[in-house]
CSV table of C-alpha atoms in Angstrom, one decimal:
chain,number,residue,atom,x,y,z
A,800,UNK,CA,3.3,-6.6,2.2
A,801,UNK,CA,4.4,-3.9,4.9
A,802,UNK,CA,7.8,-3.6,2.6
A,803,UNK,CA,5.5,-3.5,-0.4
A,804,UNK,CA,3.5,-0.5,1.3
A,805,UNK,CA,6.7,1.4,2.2
A,806,UNK,CA,8.1,1.0,-1.5
A,807,UNK,CA,4.8,2.0,-3.2
A,808,UNK,CA,4.3,4.9,-0.7
A,809,UNK,CA,7.8,6.3,-1.8
A,810,UNK,CA,6.7,6.3,-5.7
A,811,UNK,CA,3.2,7.4,-4.8
A,812,UNK,CA,2.0,9.2,-1.7
A,813,UNK,CA,-1.5,7.9,-1.5
A,814,UNK,CA,-3.1,8.0,2.0
A,815,UNK,CA,-4.8,4.5,1.6
A,816,UNK,CA,-1.4,3.2,1.7
A,817,UNK,CA,-0.6,4.0,5.0
A,818,UNK,CA,-3.9,2.4,6.3
A,819,UNK,CA,-3.0,-0.7,4.4
A,820,UNK,CA,0.3,-0.7,6.2
A,821,UNK,CA,-1.8,-0.4,9.5
A,822,UNK,CA,-3.9,-3.3,8.2
A,823,UNK,CA,-1.1,-5.4,7.5
A,824,UNK,CA,0.9,-4.4,10.7
A,825,UNK,CA,-2.2,-5.3,12.8
A,826,UNK,CA,-2.5,-8.6,11.1
A,827,UNK,CA,1.2,-9.2,12.0
A,828,UNK,CA,0.7,-8.4,15.5
A,829,UNK,CA,-2.1,-10.5,15.9
A,830,UNK,CA,-0.1,-13.6,14.5
A,831,UNK,CA,2.4,-13.0,17.0
A,832,UNK,CA,0.2,-12.7,20.2
A,833,UNK,CA,-2.7,-14.9,19.2
A,834,UNK,CA,0.2,-17.8,18.3
A,835,UNK,CA,2.4,-17.2,21.4
A,836,UNK,CA,5.3,-16.3,19.1
A,837,UNK,CA,5.7,-13.2,21.2
A,838,UNK,CA,6.5,-15.0,24.1
A,839,UNK,CA,9.8,-15.8,22.1
A,840,UNK,CA,10.6,-12.2,21.8
A,841,UNK,CA,9.6,-11.7,25.3
A,842,UNK,CA,9.3,-14.5,27.4
A,843,UNK,CA,8.2,-12.9,30.6
A,844,UNK,CA,5.2,-11.0,29.4
A,845,UNK,CA,2.2,-11.1,31.5
A,846,UNK,CA,-0.7,-13.4,30.4
A,847,UNK,CA,-3.3,-10.4,30.7
A,848,UNK,CA,-0.9,-8.3,28.4
A,849,UNK,CA,-0.5,-11.0,25.9
A,850,UNK,CA,-4.4,-11.8,26.1
A,851,UNK,CA,-5.2,-8.2,25.7
A,852,UNK,CA,-2.6,-7.8,22.8
A,853,UNK,CA,-4.7,-10.3,20.8
A,854,UNK,CA,-7.5,-8.3,20.5
A,855,UNK,CA,-5.8,-4.9,20.3
A,856,UNK,CA,-4.0,-6.1,17.4
A,857,UNK,CA,-7.2,-7.4,15.8
A,858,UNK,CA,-8.6,-4.0,16.5
A,859,UNK,CA,-5.9,-2.0,14.6
A,860,UNK,CA,-6.2,-4.6,11.9
A,861,UNK,CA,-10.3,-3.6,11.5
A,862,UNK,CA,-9.2,0.1,11.8
A,863,UNK,CA,-6.8,-0.3,8.9
A,864,UNK,CA,-9.1,-2.3,6.9
A,865,UNK,CA,-12.2,0.2,7.6
A,866,UNK,CA,-10.2,3.2,6.3
A,867,UNK,CA,-8.4,1.7,3.6
A,868,UNK,CA,-11.5,0.3,2.2
A,869,UNK,CA,-12.9,3.7,2.3
A,870,UNK,CA,-10.1,5.4,0.8
A,871,UNK,CA,-8.9,3.1,-2.1
A,872,UNK,CA,-12.4,2.7,-3.5
A,873,UNK,CA,-13.0,5.1,-6.3
A,874,UNK,CA,-14.6,8.5,-5.8
A,875,UNK,CA,-18.3,8.3,-5.9
A,876,UNK,CA,-18.4,4.4,-5.3
A,877,UNK,CA,-19.9,4.6,-1.6
A,878,UNK,CA,-22.0,7.1,0.3
A,879,UNK,CA,-20.2,9.3,2.5
A,880,UNK,CA,-22.5,8.2,5.5
A,881,UNK,CA,-22.0,4.7,5.0
A,882,UNK,CA,-18.2,4.8,4.9
A,883,UNK,CA,-18.2,7.0,8.0
A,884,UNK,CA,-20.4,4.4,9.5
A,885,UNK,CA,-18.0,1.9,8.7
A,886,UNK,CA,-15.0,3.8,10.4
A,887,UNK,CA,-17.1,4.5,13.4
A,888,UNK,CA,-17.6,0.8,14.0
A,889,UNK,CA,-14.3,0.2,13.4
A,890,UNK,CA,-13.0,2.7,16.1
A,891,UNK,CA,-15.8,1.4,18.6
A,892,UNK,CA,-14.2,-1.9,18.4
A,893,UNK,CA,-10.8,-0.8,18.8
A,894,UNK,CA,-12.1,1.2,21.9
A,895,UNK,CA,-13.3,-1.8,23.4
A,896,UNK,CA,-10.2,-3.7,22.7
A,897,UNK,CA,-8.2,-1.1,24.6
A,898,UNK,CA,-10.2,-2.0,27.6
A,899,UNK,CA,-9.5,-5.7,28.0
A,900,UNK,CA,-5.5,-5.5,29.2
A,901,UNK,CA,-7.1,-3.1,32.1
A,902,UNK,CA,-8.9,-6.0,33.7
A,903,UNK,CA,-11.4,-3.8,35.0
A,904,UNK,CA,-13.5,-5.8,37.9
A,905,UNK,CA,-16.9,-4.9,37.0
A,906,UNK,CA,-16.2,-6.0,33.2
A,907,UNK,CA,-14.4,-9.0,34.1
A,908,UNK,CA,-16.1,-12.0,32.0
A,909,UNK,CA,-18.1,-9.7,30.0
A,910,UNK,CA,-15.7,-7.4,27.8
A,911,UNK,CA,-14.9,-10.3,25.6
A,912,UNK,CA,-18.4,-11.1,24.7
A,913,UNK,CA,-18.9,-7.1,24.1
A,914,UNK,CA,-15.8,-6.9,21.9
A,915,UNK,CA,-17.1,-9.9,19.9
A,916,UNK,CA,-20.3,-8.2,19.8
A,917,UNK,CA,-18.7,-5.0,18.5
A,918,UNK,CA,-17.3,-6.8,15.6
A,919,UNK,CA,-20.6,-7.4,14.1
A,920,UNK,CA,-21.5,-4.0,13.2
A,921,UNK,CA,-18.3,-3.7,11.5
A,922,UNK,CA,-19.1,-6.8,9.3
A,923,UNK,CA,-22.5,-5.4,8.5
A,924,UNK,CA,-21.1,-1.9,7.3
A,925,UNK,CA,-18.4,-3.6,5.3
A,926,UNK,CA,-20.7,-5.9,3.6
A,927,UNK,CA,-23.0,-3.0,2.8
A,928,UNK,CA,-20.0,-0.9,1.4
A,929,UNK,CA,-18.7,-3.6,-0.7
A,930,UNK,CA,-22.0,-4.4,-2.2
A,931,UNK,CA,-22.9,-0.8,-3.1
A,932,UNK,CA,-19.4,-0.3,-4.8
A,933,UNK,CA,-19.9,-3.5,-6.7
A,934,UNK,CA,-23.3,-2.4,-7.9
A,935,UNK,CA,-21.6,1.0,-9.2
A,936,UNK,CA,-19.1,-1.3,-11.0
A,937,UNK,CA,-15.9,-0.1,-8.9
A,938,UNK,CA,-12.9,-2.3,-10.3
A,939,UNK,CA,-11.4,-1.8,-6.7
A,940,UNK,CA,-14.3,-3.6,-4.9
A,941,UNK,CA,-13.8,-6.6,-6.9
A,942,UNK,CA,-10.2,-7.1,-5.6
A,943,UNK,CA,-11.8,-6.3,-2.1
A,944,UNK,CA,-14.6,-8.5,-2.2
A,945,UNK,CA,-12.1,-11.4,-2.9
A,946,UNK,CA,-9.7,-10.2,-0.3
A,947,UNK,CA,-12.5,-9.7,2.7
A,948,UNK,CA,-14.7,-12.7,1.6
A,949,UNK,CA,-12.9,-15.4,3.8
A,950,UNK,CA,-12.3,-13.4,6.5
A,951,UNK,CA,-15.7,-11.7,6.9
A,952,UNK,CA,-17.0,-15.5,6.8
A,953,UNK,CA,-14.3,-16.7,9.5
A,954,UNK,CA,-14.8,-13.7,11.7
A,955,UNK,CA,-18.7,-14.1,11.9
A,956,UNK,CA,-18.1,-17.7,12.6
A,957,UNK,CA,-15.7,-17.0,15.2
A,958,UNK,CA,-17.8,-14.7,16.9
A,959,UNK,CA,-20.6,-16.8,17.0
A,960,UNK,CA,-18.7,-19.8,18.3
A,961,UNK,CA,-17.3,-17.8,20.9
A,962,UNK,CA,-20.6,-16.4,22.2
A,963,UNK,CA,-21.7,-20.2,22.2
A,964,UNK,CA,-23.6,-20.6,19.5
A,965,UNK,CA,-21.6,-23.9,18.7
A,966,UNK,CA,-18.5,-25.4,19.0
A,967,UNK,CA,-15.6,-25.5,16.2
A,968,UNK,CA,-13.6,-22.9,18.0
A,969,UNK,CA,-10.3,-24.2,17.0
A,970,UNK,CA,-11.1,-24.9,13.5
A,971,UNK,CA,-12.5,-21.7,13.0
A,972,UNK,CA,-9.3,-20.0,14.8
A,973,UNK,CA,-6.9,-22.0,12.2
A,974,UNK,CA,-9.3,-21.0,9.2
A,975,UNK,CA,-9.0,-17.1,10.3
A,976,UNK,CA,-5.0,-17.3,9.9
A,977,UNK,CA,-5.9,-18.4,6.2
A,978,UNK,CA,-8.4,-15.6,6.0
A,979,UNK,CA,-5.9,-13.3,7.1
A,980,UNK,CA,-3.3,-14.4,4.6
A,981,UNK,CA,-5.7,-14.0,2.1
A,982,UNK,CA,-6.7,-10.6,3.4
A,983,UNK,CA,-3.3,-9.1,3.2
A,984,UNK,CA,-2.3,-10.5,-0.1
A,985,UNK,CA,-5.9,-9.7,-1.8
A,986,UNK,CA,-5.9,-6.2,-0.7
A,987,UNK,CA,-2.1,-5.8,-1.7
A,988,UNK,CA,-3.3,-6.8,-5.2
A,989,UNK,CA,-6.1,-4.2,-4.9
A,990,UNK,CA,-3.4,-1.5,-3.9
A,991,UNK,CA,-1.2,-2.5,-7.2
A,992,UNK,CA,-4.3,-2.3,-9.2
A,993,UNK,CA,-5.2,1.1,-8.2
A,994,UNK,CA,-2.0,2.8,-7.9
A,995,UNK,CA,-1.4,1.8,-11.7
A,996,UNK,CA,-5.0,3.4,-12.5
A,997,UNK,CA,-3.7,6.8,-10.5
A,998,UNK,CA,-0.5,6.6,-12.4
A,999,UNK,CA,-1.8,6.5,-15.7
A,1000,UNK,CA,-4.5,9.1,-15.1
A,1001,UNK,CA,-1.7,11.2,-13.9
A,1002,UNK,CA,0.2,10.5,-16.8
A,1003,UNK,CA,-2.5,11.6,-19.1
A,1004,UNK,CA,-2.9,14.7,-17.1
A,1005,UNK,CA,0.7,15.6,-17.5
A,1006,UNK,CA,0.4,14.8,-21.3
A,1007,UNK,CA,-2.8,16.8,-21.5
A,1008,UNK,CA,-0.9,19.9,-19.7
A,1009,UNK,CA,2.0,19.7,-21.9
A,1010,UNK,CA,-0.4,19.6,-25.1
């Protein structure tokens, strides 16, 4: 999908492509850090750096997802204030993630719970954005709902499991990988569909201008 984004951006320079690139890149980093594959690349990495990298990578994924969603949806599909709320929640989530590797003494033992809680407003805002866009018959929202559905469920389940509501953390963690694959591939389909529509509109406009 990263290569896909770069090739498409070369053809049509739409800003949502760059945010999809951030989302796909964040997903790649999350898999590298969370699985431990990063240690193959850098064996001497400090455990706290790797631990913080997991949350920073997910924070980047969430910021990319929020901005991509706001920009790929058709104009008028979502109220601007709700779109801004989604972006603000995503930035706040990333800000909390950036504090984790600093290992600040007063926040130790609480910062991860705070990070997990900061995911919930993102989920709420994203569900609201998709619900309104679907109600307004947004074509892009159909692709995004399919792409995000698994991540929303797995993400919410992992938050509550990590906070101690129940114990299925390992199964949920594995399901999160599946959800991330669906997220990146499904949103890539949304990118392709949206670009085809934009290209068709541009071609019609050029034809009308020539006439």
